[in-house]
Amino acid sequence: MSAEQKTNFIRRQIEAELASGELGAVVTRFPPEPNGYLHIGHAKAVCLNFGIARDYGGSCALRFDDTNPEKEDAKYAAAIEEDIRWLGFEWSRVSHASDYFGQLHDFAVELIKKGLAYVDGQSAEEIRAGRGTLTEPGVNSRDRERGVEENLKLFAGMKNGDYADGEMVLRAKIDMASDNINLRDPVLYRIRSSRHQRTGDAWRIYPLYDFTHGQSDALENVTHSLCTMEFEDHRALYDWFLEHLTLPGPSRPKQIEFSRLNLNYTVTSKRMLAQLVEGGDVAGWDDPRMPTLSGLRRRGFTPTAIRKFVELTGVTRKHHIAEMGLLENCAREDLEARAPRAMAVLRPLKLVIENYPEGESETIDAPNHPADKSMGTRKLRISREVFIERDDFSESPPKKFHRLAPGRAVRLRYAFVVRCTGVRRDEHGEALEVRCEYDADTRRGAQPAGGRVKGVIHWVNAADAAAAEVRLYDRLFACAEPGREADLRAALNPDSLQVCASALVEPMLAAAAPARWQFERLGYFFPDRDSAAGKLVFNRIVTLRDSWAKLTEKSAAKTSAKT
Ligand code: ATP
Ligand code: MG
């Protein structure tokens, strides 16, 4: 186990079982339904299941929970595999719930023969109505006392396609008055005439999740079946099946629940994310604003940052909503030390250095990382015309503005100090070009004779800068808990994407292999997959500081000043 791996109640339980000798080798599984892409919430289940198997010398299988033929697709399964590998994990084997359709059918027949299951011809509505409520017991179905032979015959008919979808179901015969609604004769099998992505037309009946999961765990010798809290009330049923069925091996998996990972300003539900994709609110499952692993990957988040985030959120049974800021901080922490530095200008404003000789230029050795000499240096060229960030110039500078303004001086990063001598404006008064003079004695950090210059701004050389599109992202939703809103789409943040279509970057970036960069003063960036030869596109992964924390502090300060 890595030194920084935090322990949790599940790990402690496994350690105790291993120490007492009751547990041989730990076997876990990650059981996604191939009906969408994995999101950051799934990362928690992935890290937990695979991490435990790795740390205790056990194994973890990838099991596709493919019991809903209508919603599932092989393309999702392939994407899920890619995402798990990207996170840094490898499964011991791949299986599918559908691999066990034959055995599950035989289990159902076993229950019928034991008088523990019956075919119910009631409609879905009748079954629902008969189930009762949290305060009222259910009522027995009129079909509950059907004899074994008739049940076997009807179930075979269901299987053979003699009946239509919804005409009848197979139910367990447990207790219609149980305090636990899941034990009130749950449905085990339903008729579905749809084609299954793996078994084709072989089956007309499909088992429900509850009748599939525990038995699949047992067939795979899973020791610890880790799942999220919403399955807590299903555990009694999970155990009931294992107790009443003749399982081939001695395995008795234990279901252990933990709380879901939730993240503010986004949703972690495939169904809700699908709504955004289908509604065209995002550019697809891997839109860099999506909390999907494919979206985070495309944006430039590292697997290290995601694993760290998952670890920091911990494993408990309490409801909790993690802060988006925490995920972003994990990315900053990971990238600060290893992302090489570069300069980029998002909204260029031309700066003409009037006393710099025309036709001349000079090269500067700039460090690739200010704190890590081993990352080396690169050559920057500067000449009479450079581009600076429009925001770094102000004609009427507010207080504490330490950047460029008429009459004021600022250092061009790694180069020299320039003093603004004039502005050329368009007919709307918008600055078109800023003029300045440089002080040749301020190279290599030397301060000008006239007094210290505080401000340092980034720039690119006009003659050789490369054009780029830079995409800046903000929270996908404007409110902290969009999943609670009646209208999910109305809760979207209309400013979640800003495109800087005419950004300029250091020329070396045009030829660089895809990597994560820190663009000085702007944040961490990663080439988007829309990049092509001659077309650079960068995504901002995160800003350098948490701008949202600052905003919250400010508004908190304002509120406390008022009261
Ligand atoms: P969704 O509601 O997004 O469809 P799900 O639970 O239906 O999620 P599955 O594909 O069935 O998705 O989930 C695979 C595994 O991942 C399950 O064990 C599930 O408990 C776990 N999981 C899903 N969402 C989260 C989450 N937010 N936090 C932790 N684990 C999760
Ligand atoms: Mg599901």
Coordinates of C-alpha atoms and ligand atoms in Angstrom, one line a residue:
M1 CA 0.0 0.0 0.0
S2 CA 1.4 3.4 -0.9
A3 CA 2.5 5.5 2.1
E4 CA 0.0 8.3 1.2
Q5 CA -2.9 5.8 0.9
K6 CA -5.5 6.8 3.4
T7 CA -7.2 4.0 5.3
N8 CA -11.0 3.7 5.6
F9 CA -13.6 1.5 7.2
I10 CA -13.6 -1.0 4.3
R11 CA -9.9 -1.4 4.3
R12 CA -9.9 -1.8 8.1
Q13 CA -12.5 -4.5 7.8
I14 CA -10.5 -6.4 5.1
E15 CA -7.3 -6.1 7.1
A16 CA -9.0 -7.5 10.2
E17 CA -10.4 -10.4 8.1
L18 CA -7.0 -11.1 6.6
A19 CA -5.4 -11.0 10.0
S20 CA -7.9 -13.4 11.5
G21 CA -7.4 -15.9 8.6
E22 CA -11.1 -15.9 7.7
L23 CA -10.3 -14.3 4.4
G24 CA -7.9 -15.9 1.9
A25 CA -7.5 -13.5 -1.0
V26 CA -9.6 -10.5 -1.5
V27 CA -11.7 -10.4 -4.7
T28 CA -13.5 -7.3 -5.8
R29 CA -15.2 -6.3 -9.0
F30 CA -16.2 -3.0 -10.7
P31 CA -19.7 -3.5 -12.2
P32 CA -20.6 -0.6 -14.6
E33 CA -23.7 -0.7 -16.7
P34 CA -22.6 -0.1 -20.3
N35 CA -25.2 2.6 -20.9
G36 CA -23.1 5.7 -20.8
Y37 CA -19.6 7.0 -20.0
L38 CA -17.9 6.9 -16.7
H39 CA -17.9 10.1 -14.6
I40 CA -15.9 11.4 -11.7
G41 CA -18.2 9.5 -9.3
H42 CA -17.4 6.2 -10.9
A43 CA -13.7 7.1 -10.4
K44 CA -14.3 6.6 -6.7
A45 CA -15.7 3.1 -7.2
V46 CA -12.9 2.3 -9.6
C47 CA -10.1 3.5 -7.3
L48 CA -11.7 1.7 -4.3
N49 CA -12.3 -1.7 -6.0
F50 CA -9.1 -1.8 -8.0
G51 CA -7.0 -0.1 -5.2
I52 CA -8.1 -2.7 -2.6
A53 CA -7.3 -5.6 -4.9
R54 CA -3.9 -4.1 -5.7
D55 CA -3.0 -3.2 -2.1
Y56 CA -4.0 -6.6 -0.5
G57 CA -2.6 -8.8 -3.3
G58 CA -6.1 -9.7 -4.5
S59 CA -7.9 -9.4 -7.8
C60 CA -10.5 -7.1 -9.3
A61 CA -12.7 -8.0 -12.3
L62 CA -14.4 -5.7 -14.6
R63 CA -18.0 -6.9 -14.9
F64 CA -20.4 -5.3 -17.3
D65 CA -23.8 -5.3 -15.7
D66 CA -25.7 -5.7 -19.0
T67 CA -29.2 -6.8 -18.1
N68 CA -31.1 -3.9 -19.8
P69 CA -30.9 -4.8 -23.6
E70 CA -32.6 -1.5 -24.7
K71 CA -30.1 0.9 -23.1
E72 CA -26.8 -0.8 -23.5
D73 CA -24.2 -0.6 -26.2
A74 CA -20.8 -2.1 -27.0
K75 CA -19.4 1.4 -27.7
Y76 CA -20.0 2.3 -24.0
A77 CA -18.2 -0.8 -22.9
A78 CA -15.1 0.1 -25.0
A79 CA -15.1 3.6 -23.6
I80 CA -15.4 2.3 -20.0
E81 CA -12.4 0.1 -20.6
E82 CA -10.4 3.0 -21.9
D83 CA -11.3 5.2 -19.0
I84 CA -10.3 2.6 -16.3
R85 CA -6.9 2.0 -18.0
W86 CA -6.4 5.7 -18.2
L87 CA -7.0 6.0 -14.5
G88 CA -4.2 3.5 -14.1
F89 CA -5.9 0.2 -13.3
E90 CA -6.1 -3.2 -15.0
W91 CA -8.7 -5.9 -14.4
S92 CA -7.9 -9.5 -13.7
R93 CA -10.7 -10.5 -16.2
V94 CA -13.6 -9.1 -18.0
S95 CA -17.0 -10.6 -17.5
H96 CA -20.6 -9.8 -18.3
A97 CA -23.7 -10.4 -16.3
S98 CA -25.0 -11.8 -19.6
D99 CA -22.4 -14.5 -19.4
Y100 CA -24.5 -15.9 -16.5
F101 CA -28.0 -15.7 -18.2
G102 CA -28.0 -19.5 -18.4
Q103 CA -27.1 -20.0 -14.7
L104 CA -29.4 -17.3 -13.6
H105 CA -32.3 -18.9 -15.4
D106 CA -31.5 -22.2 -13.7
F107 CA -31.4 -20.4 -10.3
A108 CA -34.9 -19.0 -11.1
V109 CA -36.1 -22.6 -11.9
E110 CA -34.6 -23.7 -8.6
L111 CA -36.5 -21.1 -6.6
I112 CA -39.8 -22.1 -8.4
K113 CA -39.2 -25.8 -7.6
K114 CA -38.6 -24.8 -3.9
G115 CA -41.9 -22.9 -3.9
L116 CA -40.0 -19.6 -3.6
A117 CA -40.9 -18.0 -6.9
Y118 CA -44.1 -17.6 -8.9
V119 CA -45.2 -16.3 -12.2
D120 CA -47.4 -13.2 -11.8
G121 CA -49.8 -12.2 -14.5
Q122 CA -50.7 -8.8 -12.9
S123 CA -49.9 -5.7 -14.8
A124 CA -47.0 -3.5 -13.8
E125 CA -49.4 -1.0 -12.2
E126 CA -51.2 -3.7 -10.3
I127 CA -47.9 -5.0 -9.0
R128 CA -46.8 -1.6 -7.9
A129 CA -50.1 -0.8 -6.2
G130 CA -50.0 -4.2 -4.4
R131 CA -46.6 -3.6 -3.0
G132 CA -47.8 -1.2 -0.3
T133 CA -45.9 1.8 1.1
L134 CA -43.4 2.5 3.8
T135 CA -46.3 2.6 6.3
E136 CA -48.7 0.0 4.9
P137 CA -47.9 -3.7 4.1
G138 CA -48.4 -5.0 0.6
V139 CA -51.2 -7.4 -0.5
N140 CA -50.6 -10.8 -1.9
S141 CA -51.0 -11.2 -5.6
R142 CA -53.9 -13.4 -6.8
D143 CA -51.2 -15.6 -8.5
R144 CA -49.1 -16.0 -5.4
E145 CA -50.4 -19.5 -4.6
R146 CA -50.0 -20.9 -8.1
G147 CA -48.6 -24.5 -8.0
V148 CA -45.0 -25.4 -8.9
E149 CA -45.8 -27.3 -12.1
E150 CA -47.9 -24.4 -13.5
N151 CA -45.2 -21.9 -12.6
L152 CA -42.6 -24.0 -14.3
K153 CA -44.7 -24.3 -17.4
L154 CA -45.5 -20.5 -17.5
F155 CA -41.9 -19.6 -16.9
A156 CA -40.8 -21.8 -19.8
G157 CA -43.5 -20.1 -21.9
M158 CA -42.1 -16.7 -21.0
K159 CA -38.6 -17.9 -22.0
N160 CA -39.9 -19.4 -25.3
G161 CA -41.5 -16.2 -26.3
D162 CA -45.2 -17.4 -25.9
Y163 CA -46.1 -14.1 -24.2
A164 CA -45.8 -10.4 -24.9
D165 CA -43.5 -7.9 -23.1
G166 CA -45.1 -7.1 -19.8
E167 CA -47.7 -9.8 -19.9
M168 CA -46.2 -11.6 -16.9
V169 CA -43.2 -11.6 -14.6
L170 CA -41.4 -14.0 -12.3
R171 CA -41.4 -12.9 -8.7
A172 CA -39.7 -14.2 -5.6
K173 CA -42.1 -15.4 -2.9
I174 CA -40.7 -13.7 0.3
D175 CA -43.0 -11.5 2.4
M176 CA -45.5 -9.0 1.2
A177 CA -45.6 -7.5 4.8
S178 CA -41.9 -7.1 5.2
D179 CA -40.7 -3.7 6.6
N180 CA -38.2 -3.8 3.8
I181 CA -40.1 -3.1 0.5
N182 CA -37.4 -4.8 -1.4
L183 CA -38.4 -8.1 0.2
R184 CA -42.1 -7.8 -0.9
D185 CA -42.0 -10.4 -3.6
P186 CA -39.5 -8.6 -5.9
V187 CA -39.6 -9.2 -9.6
L188 CA -36.8 -11.5 -10.8
Y189 CA -37.4 -11.8 -14.5
R190 CA -39.3 -9.7 -17.1
I191 CA -40.1 -10.4 -20.8
R192 CA -38.2 -8.2 -23.2
S193 CA -38.3 -9.0 -26.9
S194 CA -35.4 -6.6 -27.6
R195 CA -32.2 -7.8 -29.1
H196 CA -29.3 -8.0 -26.6
Q197 CA -25.9 -6.5 -27.7
R198 CA -24.1 -9.7 -26.7
T199 CA -26.6 -12.6 -26.6
G200 CA -28.6 -11.4 -29.6
D201 CA -32.0 -13.1 -29.8
A202 CA -31.1 -16.0 -27.5
W203 CA -33.2 -14.7 -24.6
R204 CA -36.8 -13.4 -24.4
I205 CA -36.5 -12.9 -20.6
Y206 CA -34.0 -10.8 -18.7
P207 CA -33.2 -10.9 -15.0
L208 CA -33.4 -7.8 -12.9
Y209 CA -30.4 -6.2 -11.3
D210 CA -31.1 -7.6 -7.8
F211 CA -31.4 -11.2 -9.1
T212 CA -28.2 -10.8 -11.1
H213 CA -25.7 -9.0 -9.0
G214 CA -25.2 -11.2 -5.9
Q215 CA -25.3 -14.4 -7.9
S216 CA -22.8 -13.1 -10.4
D217 CA -20.6 -12.0 -7.4
A218 CA -20.9 -15.5 -6.0
L219 CA -20.1 -17.2 -9.3
E220 CA -17.0 -15.1 -9.6
N221 CA -15.9 -15.8 -6.0
V222 CA -16.1 -12.1 -5.1
T223 CA -15.4 -11.6 -1.4
H224 CA -16.4 -8.0 -1.0
S225 CA -19.1 -6.5 -3.2
L226 CA -18.7 -2.8 -2.7
C227 CA -21.5 -0.6 -3.8
T228 CA -23.1 2.8 -3.1
M229 CA -25.5 3.6 -0.3
E230 CA -28.7 3.4 -2.3
F231 CA -28.2 -0.4 -2.3
E232 CA -28.2 -0.6 1.5
D233 CA -31.9 -1.7 1.6
H234 CA -31.2 -4.2 -1.1
R235 CA -28.6 -6.1 1.0
A236 CA -31.3 -8.2 2.7
L237 CA -32.4 -9.4 -0.7
Y238 CA -28.8 -9.9 -1.9
D239 CA -28.3 -12.2 1.1
W240 CA -31.7 -13.9 0.7
F241 CA -30.8 -15.1 -2.8
L242 CA -27.4 -16.4 -1.7
E243 CA -29.0 -18.2 1.2
H244 CA -31.8 -19.9 -0.8
L245 CA -29.8 -20.9 -3.9
T246 CA -27.5 -23.8 -4.4
L247 CA -24.3 -22.0 -5.4
P248 CA -21.5 -24.0 -7.1
G249 CA -18.7 -22.8 -4.8
P250 CA -18.3 -21.9 -1.1
S251 CA -18.2 -18.2 -1.9
R252 CA -20.5 -16.0 0.2
P253 CA -19.7 -12.4 -0.9
K254 CA -20.5 -9.6 1.5
Q255 CA -22.1 -6.4 0.2
I256 CA -20.6 -3.3 1.8
E257 CA -22.0 0.1 1.0
F258 CA -20.3 3.5 0.9
S259 CA -21.5 6.9 0.0
R260 CA -21.5 8.2 -3.5
L261 CA -19.0 10.8 -4.6
N262 CA -21.0 14.0 -5.4
L263 CA -19.4 17.1 -6.8
N264 CA -20.8 20.6 -6.6
Y265 CA -21.6 22.7 -9.7
T266 CA -22.1 19.6 -11.7
V267 CA -24.1 16.3 -11.8
T268 CA -22.8 12.8 -11.4
S269 CA -25.6 10.8 -13.0
K270 CA -25.3 9.3 -16.4
R271 CA -29.0 9.9 -17.0
M272 CA -28.6 13.7 -16.4
L273 CA -25.4 13.9 -18.3
A274 CA -27.1 12.1 -21.2
Q275 CA -29.8 14.8 -21.2
L276 CA -27.1 17.5 -21.8
V277 CA -25.6 15.5 -24.6
E278 CA -28.9 14.9 -26.3
G279 CA -30.0 18.5 -25.8
G280 CA -26.9 19.7 -27.5
D281 CA -25.9 21.8 -24.4
V282 CA -22.5 20.3 -24.5
A283 CA -20.4 19.1 -27.5
G284 CA -20.6 15.4 -26.4
W285 CA -19.7 13.1 -23.6
D286 CA -16.1 14.2 -23.7
D287 CA -16.9 17.9 -23.8
P288 CA -14.1 19.4 -21.6
R289 CA -16.7 20.8 -19.2
M290 CA -18.3 17.4 -18.5
P291 CA -17.5 15.6 -15.3
T292 CA -17.0 12.4 -17.3
L293 CA -13.6 10.8 -17.2
S294 CA -13.3 11.3 -21.0
G295 CA -14.2 15.0 -20.6
L296 CA -11.7 15.5 -17.8
R297 CA -9.0 13.7 -19.9
R298 CA -9.7 15.7 -23.0
R299 CA -9.5 18.9 -20.9
G300 CA -6.1 17.9 -19.6
F301 CA -6.7 16.6 -16.1
T302 CA -4.2 13.9 -15.2
P303 CA -5.1 10.5 -13.7
T304 CA -2.8 11.4 -10.8
A305 CA -4.9 14.5 -10.0
I306 CA -8.2 12.5 -10.2
R307 CA -6.9 9.7 -8.0
K308 CA -5.6 12.2 -5.5
F309 CA -9.0 13.9 -5.4
V310 CA -10.8 10.6 -4.9
E311 CA -8.5 9.8 -2.1
L312 CA -9.0 13.2 -0.4
T313 CA -12.8 12.8 -0.5
G314 CA -12.4 9.6 1.6
V315 CA -14.6 6.6 1.9
T316 CA -17.5 6.9 4.4
R317 CA -21.2 6.2 4.7
K318 CA -22.1 9.8 5.2
H319 CA -23.7 12.0 2.5
H320 CA -21.2 14.5 1.2
I321 CA -20.8 16.9 -1.7
A322 CA -17.2 17.5 -2.6
E323 CA -16.0 21.0 -3.8
M324 CA -15.1 21.5 -7.4
G325 CA -12.3 23.6 -6.0
L326 CA -10.7 20.6 -4.4
L327 CA -10.6 18.7 -7.8
E328 CA -9.0 21.8 -9.4
N329 CA -6.5 22.1 -6.6
C330 CA -5.4 18.5 -7.1
A331 CA -4.7 19.3 -10.8
R332 CA -2.7 22.4 -9.8
E333 CA -0.7 20.5 -7.3
D334 CA 0.1 17.8 -9.8
L335 CA 1.0 20.2 -12.6
E336 CA 2.9 23.0 -10.6
A337 CA 6.0 20.9 -10.4
R338 CA 6.0 19.2 -13.8
A339 CA 4.3 21.5 -16.3
P340 CA 6.9 23.4 -18.3
R341 CA 6.3 27.1 -18.6
A342 CA 5.5 29.0 -21.8
M343 CA 4.0 32.3 -22.8
A344 CA 0.7 32.8 -24.5
V345 CA -1.4 35.9 -25.1
L346 CA -5.2 35.3 -25.1
R347 CA -6.4 38.7 -26.3
P348 CA -3.5 40.3 -28.1
L349 CA -2.8 44.0 -28.1
K350 CA 0.2 45.2 -30.2
L351 CA 3.1 46.9 -28.4
V352 CA 5.6 48.8 -30.5
I353 CA 8.9 49.4 -28.9
E354 CA 9.8 52.7 -30.7
N355 CA 13.4 52.9 -29.7
Y356 CA 14.2 49.3 -30.6
P357 CA 16.1 49.2 -33.8
E358 CA 14.0 48.2 -36.8
G359 CA 14.9 44.9 -38.4
E360 CA 16.9 43.7 -35.3
S361 CA 16.0 41.1 -32.7
E362 CA 17.7 39.3 -29.8
T363 CA 17.3 35.9 -28.2
I364 CA 16.8 35.3 -24.5
D365 CA 17.3 32.1 -22.6
A366 CA 14.1 31.5 -20.6
P367 CA 13.9 28.9 -17.9
N368 CA 11.3 26.1 -18.6
H369 CA 10.5 26.0 -14.9
P370 CA 11.4 28.7 -12.4
A371 CA 12.1 26.2 -9.6
D372 CA 13.5 23.3 -11.5
K373 CA 16.8 23.9 -13.4
S374 CA 16.8 20.3 -14.7
M375 CA 13.9 21.2 -17.0
G376 CA 16.3 23.4 -18.9
T377 CA 15.8 26.6 -20.9
R378 CA 14.4 27.6 -24.2
K379 CA 15.2 30.5 -26.6
L380 CA 12.8 33.4 -26.9
R381 CA 13.1 35.9 -29.6
I382 CA 12.1 39.6 -29.0
S383 CA 12.1 42.5 -31.5
R384 CA 10.5 45.8 -32.0
E385 CA 6.9 44.5 -32.0
V386 CA 5.4 42.2 -29.5
F387 CA 1.8 41.4 -28.4
I388 CA 0.7 41.8 -24.8
E389 CA -2.5 40.9 -23.1
R390 CA -5.2 43.5 -23.7
D391 CA -6.0 43.3 -20.0
D392 CA -2.5 44.2 -19.1
F393 CA -2.9 47.7 -20.4
S394 CA -5.2 50.3 -19.0
E395 CA -5.7 53.9 -20.1
S396 CA -7.2 54.9 -16.8
P397 CA -5.7 52.4 -14.4
P398 CA -7.6 51.6 -11.2
K399 CA -5.7 51.6 -7.9
K400 CA -3.2 48.9 -7.4
F401 CA -2.9 48.3 -11.2
H402 CA 0.8 47.4 -11.6
R403 CA 0.7 46.7 -15.3
L404 CA 1.0 49.0 -18.3
A405 CA -0.6 52.4 -18.5
P406 CA 0.3 55.7 -20.1
G407 CA 3.5 57.0 -18.6
R408 CA 4.1 53.9 -16.6
A409 CA 6.7 51.2 -16.8
V410 CA 6.4 47.4 -16.7
R411 CA 8.8 44.5 -17.3
L412 CA 8.3 42.2 -20.2
R413 CA 8.9 38.8 -18.7
Y414 CA 12.6 37.7 -19.1
A415 CA 13.3 40.7 -21.3
F416 CA 13.5 44.3 -20.2
V417 CA 11.5 47.2 -18.8
V418 CA 9.3 49.3 -21.2
R419 CA 7.6 52.6 -20.5
C420 CA 4.4 53.5 -22.3
T421 CA 4.6 56.6 -24.4
G422 CA 1.4 56.6 -26.3
V423 CA -1.7 54.8 -27.6
R424 CA -3.2 54.6 -31.1
R425 CA -7.0 54.1 -31.0
D426 CA -9.7 53.2 -33.4
E427 CA -12.8 55.3 -34.0
H428 CA -14.5 53.9 -30.9
G429 CA -11.6 54.8 -28.7
E430 CA -10.5 51.2 -28.3
A431 CA -6.7 50.8 -28.1
L432 CA -5.3 49.5 -31.4
E433 CA -1.6 49.7 -30.5
V434 CA 0.4 50.8 -27.6
R435 CA 3.7 52.6 -28.0
C436 CA 6.6 52.4 -25.6
E437 CA 10.3 52.8 -25.1
Y438 CA 12.6 50.2 -23.6
D439 CA 15.4 50.6 -21.2
A440 CA 18.4 48.7 -22.5
D441 CA 20.0 48.6 -19.1
T442 CA 17.3 46.5 -17.6
R443 CA 18.0 43.2 -19.2
R444 CA 18.5 40.1 -17.0
G445 CA 16.4 41.5 -14.2
A446 CA 18.3 44.7 -13.6
Q447 CA 16.1 47.5 -12.2
P448 CA 16.0 50.9 -14.0
A449 CA 18.0 53.8 -12.6
G450 CA 14.8 55.8 -12.1
G451 CA 13.3 53.4 -9.5
R452 CA 12.1 49.8 -9.1
V453 CA 9.4 48.5 -11.5
K454 CA 7.0 46.1 -9.8
G455 CA 4.8 44.8 -12.6
V456 CA 5.9 41.9 -14.9
I457 CA 3.7 41.0 -17.9
H458 CA 3.9 38.2 -20.4
W459 CA 4.2 38.7 -24.2
V460 CA 4.9 37.0 -27.5
N461 CA 7.0 38.2 -30.3
A462 CA 4.9 39.6 -33.2
A463 CA 7.2 38.2 -35.9
D464 CA 7.1 34.6 -35.0
A465 CA 4.2 33.9 -32.5
A466 CA 1.9 31.1 -33.5
A467 CA -1.8 31.5 -33.8
A468 CA -3.9 29.4 -31.5
E469 CA -7.5 29.0 -30.3
V470 CA -7.7 28.9 -26.6
R471 CA -10.8 27.6 -24.8
L472 CA -11.4 28.8 -21.3
Y473 CA -13.9 26.9 -19.1
D474 CA -16.0 27.8 -16.1
R475 CA -18.4 25.7 -14.1
L476 CA -20.9 24.0 -16.3
F477 CA -23.7 24.9 -13.9
A478 CA -24.5 28.2 -12.3
C479 CA -25.7 26.7 -9.0
A480 CA -24.0 24.4 -6.6
E481 CA -26.5 21.6 -6.7
P482 CA -28.0 21.5 -10.2
G483 CA -29.2 17.9 -9.7
R484 CA -31.9 19.3 -7.3
E485 CA -33.2 21.7 -9.9
A486 CA -36.5 20.9 -11.6
D487 CA -35.1 22.0 -14.9
L488 CA -31.5 20.8 -15.2
R489 CA -30.8 22.7 -18.4
A490 CA -32.1 26.0 -17.0
A491 CA -29.4 25.7 -14.3
L492 CA -26.6 25.7 -16.9
N493 CA -24.0 28.4 -16.6
P494 CA -24.3 30.4 -19.9
D495 CA -20.7 31.5 -19.7
S496 CA -19.1 28.1 -19.1
L497 CA -17.1 28.3 -22.4
Q498 CA -15.1 31.3 -23.6
V499 CA -13.3 30.9 -26.9
C500 CA -10.2 33.1 -27.5
A501 CA -10.1 32.6 -31.2
S502 CA -7.1 34.8 -32.0
A503 CA -4.7 34.0 -29.2
L504 CA -1.0 33.9 -29.9
V505 CA 1.5 31.5 -28.4
E506 CA 5.3 31.0 -28.3
P507 CA 6.4 29.5 -31.7
M508 CA 7.9 26.4 -30.1
L509 CA 4.4 25.3 -29.1
A510 CA 3.5 24.8 -32.8
A511 CA 6.0 21.9 -33.0
A512 CA 5.8 20.6 -29.4
A513 CA 4.5 17.1 -28.6
P514 CA 1.1 17.3 -26.8
A515 CA 1.9 18.1 -23.2
R516 CA 0.5 20.1 -20.3
W517 CA 1.9 23.6 -20.1
Q518 CA 1.7 26.4 -17.7
F519 CA 1.0 29.5 -19.7
E520 CA 2.6 32.1 -17.4
R521 CA 0.0 34.0 -15.3
L522 CA -2.9 32.3 -17.1
G523 CA -3.1 28.8 -15.9
Y524 CA -2.5 25.2 -17.0
F525 CA -3.3 24.2 -20.6
F526 CA -3.5 21.1 -22.7
P527 CA -3.9 20.7 -26.5
D528 CA -7.5 19.8 -27.4
R529 CA -8.1 16.9 -29.7
D530 CA -9.4 19.4 -32.3
S531 CA -5.8 20.5 -32.8
A532 CA -4.4 19.6 -36.2
A533 CA -1.3 20.5 -38.3
G534 CA -1.4 24.3 -38.6
K535 CA -4.3 24.6 -36.2
L536 CA -3.5 24.8 -32.5
V537 CA -6.3 24.5 -30.0
F538 CA -5.6 24.6 -26.2
N539 CA -8.0 23.9 -23.3
R540 CA -7.4 25.6 -20.0
I541 CA -7.3 22.8 -17.4
V542 CA -7.4 25.2 -14.5
T543 CA -6.4 28.7 -13.6
L544 CA -3.3 29.3 -11.4
R545 CA -5.3 30.2 -8.4
D546 CA -8.8 29.4 -7.2
S547 CA -10.7 32.4 -8.5
W548 CA -13.9 31.1 -7.1
A549 CA -12.5 31.0 -3.6
K550 CA -11.5 34.6 -3.9
L551 CA -15.0 35.6 -5.1
T552 CA -16.6 33.8 -2.2
E553 CA -14.2 35.5 0.2
K554 CA -15.0 38.9 -1.3
S555 CA -18.7 38.4 -1.2
A556 CA -18.4 37.1 2.4
A557 CA -16.3 40.2 3.3
K558 CA -19.0 42.4 1.7
T559 CA -21.8 40.7 3.6
S560 CA -20.0 41.0 6.9
A561 CA -19.2 44.6 6.2
K562 CA -22.9 45.3 5.7
T563 CA -24.0 43.7 8.9
Ligands
ATP1 P1 -25.5 6.6 -12.8 O1 -26.5 7.0 -11.8 O2 -24.6 7.7 -13.1 O3 -26.1 5.9 -13.9 P2 -24.9 4.1 -11.7 O4 -24.7 3.8 -10.3 O5 -26.2 3.6 -12.3 O6 -24.6 5.6 -12.0 P3 -23.3 2.0 -12.8 O7 -22.7 1.9 -14.1 O8 -24.3 1.1 -12.4 O9 -23.7 3.5 -12.6 O10 -22.1 2.1 -11.7 C1 -21.0 1.2 -11.6 C2 -20.4 1.3 -10.2 O11 -20.0 2.6 -9.9 C3 -21.5 0.9 -9.2 O12 -20.9 0.0 -8.3 C4 -21.9 2.2 -8.6 O13 -22.3 2.0 -7.2 C5 -20.6 3.0 -8.7 N1 -20.9 4.4 -8.8 C6 -21.7 5.1 -9.6 N2 -21.8 6.4 -9.3 C7 -21.0 6.6 -8.3 C8 -20.7 7.7 -7.5 N3 -21.2 8.9 -7.8 N4 -19.8 7.6 -6.5 C9 -19.3 6.4 -6.2 N5 -19.6 5.3 -6.9 C10 -20.4 5.4 -7.9
MG2 MG -27.1 2.2 -13.0

